[in-house]
């Protein structure tokens, strides 16, 4: 499973590098697009990086400097700062979604040719996760 993850990550990196972004930067843009008005702490939780808030903060700083994100006062609580995609950030994310992705192409080949087997693997993977994450008895 670890080799599969490495290959997926490698191919995703190839696709994302064309946009001059990192995988984490793309995840940040995508997460903010799905959760408008999100704060930094909440973003870190969504990315499963709540213990690495400084990492998320650094990524956000770079995206702000690239004019892909804005920090703005929350409409609900003027003391709180939330993150929003700029028009340029929305365009960059849309460029990725519309790009000819190597990874997407290969995943489509797998889905089309091995749909049943893939469903079995997913089912088995979920069972393993269920067992590993259940409360110890």
Short mmCIF file of C-alpha atoms in Angstrom, two decimals:
data_model
loop_
_atom_site.label_atom_id
_atom_site.label_comp_id
_atom_site.label_asym_id
_atom_site.label_seq_id
_atom_site.Cartn_x
_atom_site.Cartn_y
_atom_site.Cartn_z
CA UNK A 1 0.00 0.00 0.00
CA UNK A 2 2.87 2.34 0.75
CA UNK A 3 4.26 2.00 -2.81
CA UNK A 4 0.82 2.81 -4.21
CA UNK A 5 0.65 5.93 -2.04
CA UNK A 6 4.14 6.98 -3.15
CA UNK A 7 3.23 6.59 -6.82
CA UNK A 8 -0.02 8.52 -6.40
CA UNK A 9 1.87 11.28 -4.61
CA UNK A 10 4.60 11.31 -7.31
CA UNK A 11 2.07 11.60 -10.14
CA UNK A 12 0.04 14.23 -8.26
CA UNK A 13 3.25 16.21 -7.78
CA UNK A 14 3.98 16.07 -11.51
CA UNK A 15 0.51 17.44 -12.25
CA UNK A 16 0.66 20.14 -9.59
CA UNK A 17 4.20 21.32 -10.40
CA UNK A 18 2.87 22.57 -13.75
CA UNK A 19 0.93 25.17 -11.74
CA UNK A 20 3.94 26.15 -9.58
CA UNK A 21 2.21 24.83 -6.46
CA UNK A 22 2.95 22.13 -3.92
CA UNK A 23 0.53 19.35 -3.04
CA UNK A 24 -0.13 20.97 0.35
CA UNK A 25 -0.78 24.36 -1.28
CA UNK A 26 -3.29 22.75 -3.63
CA UNK A 27 -4.98 20.98 -0.69
CA UNK A 28 -5.21 24.33 1.13
CA UNK A 29 -6.79 26.05 -1.89
CA UNK A 30 -9.23 23.17 -2.37
CA UNK A 31 -10.17 23.04 1.32
CA UNK A 32 -10.81 26.79 1.43
CA UNK A 33 -12.90 26.58 -1.75
CA UNK A 34 -15.11 23.97 -0.06
CA UNK A 35 -15.15 25.81 3.30
CA UNK A 36 -15.39 29.56 2.64
CA UNK A 37 -14.65 31.81 5.61
CA UNK A 38 -12.51 29.14 7.28
CA UNK A 39 -10.01 30.14 9.96
CA UNK A 40 -6.42 28.95 10.24
CA UNK A 41 -7.07 26.53 13.13
CA UNK A 42 -10.07 24.99 11.38
CA UNK A 43 -8.05 24.70 8.16
CA UNK A 44 -5.29 22.85 10.03
CA UNK A 45 -7.89 20.44 11.43
CA UNK A 46 -9.39 19.82 7.97
CA UNK A 47 -5.91 18.98 6.68
CA UNK A 48 -5.20 16.73 9.69
CA UNK A 49 -2.33 19.05 10.61
CA UNK A 50 -3.70 20.50 13.84
CA UNK A 51 -0.39 19.66 15.57
CA UNK A 52 1.52 21.47 12.81
CA UNK A 53 -0.25 24.83 12.73
CA UNK A 54 3.03 26.60 11.97
CA UNK A 55 3.34 24.53 8.78
CA UNK A 56 -0.18 25.49 7.71
CA UNK A 57 0.49 29.12 8.64
CA UNK A 58 3.62 29.14 6.46
CA UNK A 59 1.73 27.65 3.51
CA UNK A 60 -1.04 30.23 3.93
CA UNK A 61 1.56 33.04 4.09
CA UNK A 62 3.07 31.91 0.79
CA UNK A 63 -0.36 31.67 -0.86
CA UNK A 64 -1.23 35.18 0.39
CA UNK A 65 2.09 36.45 -1.02
CA UNK A 66 1.23 34.81 -4.37
CA UNK A 67 -2.13 36.63 -4.29
CA UNK A 68 -4.03 33.32 -4.24
CA UNK A 69 -5.54 33.84 -0.76
CA UNK A 70 -6.72 36.79 1.31
CA UNK A 71 -6.95 37.12 5.07
CA UNK A 72 -10.08 39.08 5.94
CA UNK A 73 -12.13 39.92 9.02
CA UNK A 74 -14.97 37.46 9.61
CA UNK A 75 -18.48 38.72 8.91
CA UNK A 76 -19.69 36.88 12.03
CA UNK A 77 -16.95 38.01 14.42
CA UNK A 78 -14.92 41.06 13.35
CA UNK A 79 -12.10 39.99 15.72
CA UNK A 80 -11.60 36.72 13.86
CA UNK A 81 -9.56 36.43 10.67
CA UNK A 82 -10.77 34.05 7.96
CA UNK A 83 -9.27 32.90 4.68
CA UNK A 84 -10.76 33.44 1.24
CA UNK A 85 -9.65 32.53 -2.24
CA UNK A 86 -8.82 35.51 -4.44
CA UNK A 87 -9.99 35.52 -8.05
CA UNK A 88 -6.47 34.44 -8.98
CA UNK A 89 -6.70 31.60 -6.43
CA UNK A 90 -10.02 30.46 -7.89
CA UNK A 91 -8.50 30.52 -11.38
CA UNK A 92 -5.44 28.51 -10.25
CA UNK A 93 -7.69 25.87 -8.67
CA UNK A 94 -9.88 25.77 -11.78
CA UNK A 95 -6.75 25.42 -13.95
CA UNK A 96 -5.84 22.31 -11.98
CA UNK A 97 -9.35 20.87 -12.24
CA UNK A 98 -9.36 21.45 -16.01
CA UNK A 99 -5.81 20.24 -16.63
CA UNK A 100 -4.90 17.05 -18.43
CA UNK A 101 -3.89 15.21 -15.30
CA UNK A 102 -1.59 12.22 -15.64
CA UNK A 103 -2.91 10.88 -12.33
CA UNK A 104 -6.56 11.33 -13.33
CA UNK A 105 -5.96 9.53 -16.60
CA UNK A 106 -4.30 6.56 -14.87
CA UNK A 107 -6.97 6.39 -12.16
CA UNK A 108 -9.65 6.37 -14.87
CA UNK A 109 -7.90 3.44 -16.58
CA UNK A 110 -7.92 1.56 -13.26
CA UNK A 111 -11.58 2.41 -12.61
CA UNK A 112 -12.68 1.38 -16.10
CA UNK A 113 -10.74 -1.89 -16.22
CA UNK A 114 -10.73 -3.02 -12.59
CA UNK A 115 -13.90 -1.56 -11.08
CA UNK A 116 -14.96 -4.69 -9.15
CA UNK A 117 -11.47 -5.39 -7.84
CA UNK A 118 -11.11 -1.76 -6.79
CA UNK A 119 -14.37 -1.92 -4.84
CA UNK A 120 -13.09 -5.04 -3.03
CA UNK A 121 -9.82 -3.31 -2.14
CA UNK A 122 -11.68 -0.25 -0.83
CA UNK A 123 -14.01 -2.45 1.22
CA UNK A 124 -11.06 -4.37 2.68
CA UNK A 125 -9.14 -1.16 3.37
CA UNK A 126 -12.13 0.29 5.25
CA UNK A 127 -12.42 -2.91 7.33
CA UNK A 128 -8.74 -2.65 8.30
CA UNK A 129 -9.22 1.01 9.27
CA UNK A 130 -12.31 0.16 11.28
CA UNK A 131 -10.42 -2.49 13.26
CA UNK A 132 -7.33 -0.34 13.78
CA UNK A 133 -9.26 2.72 14.91
CA UNK A 134 -11.80 0.97 17.14
CA UNK A 135 -11.51 1.38 20.89
CA UNK A 136 -9.19 -1.10 22.51
CA UNK A 137 -11.00 -3.76 24.45
#
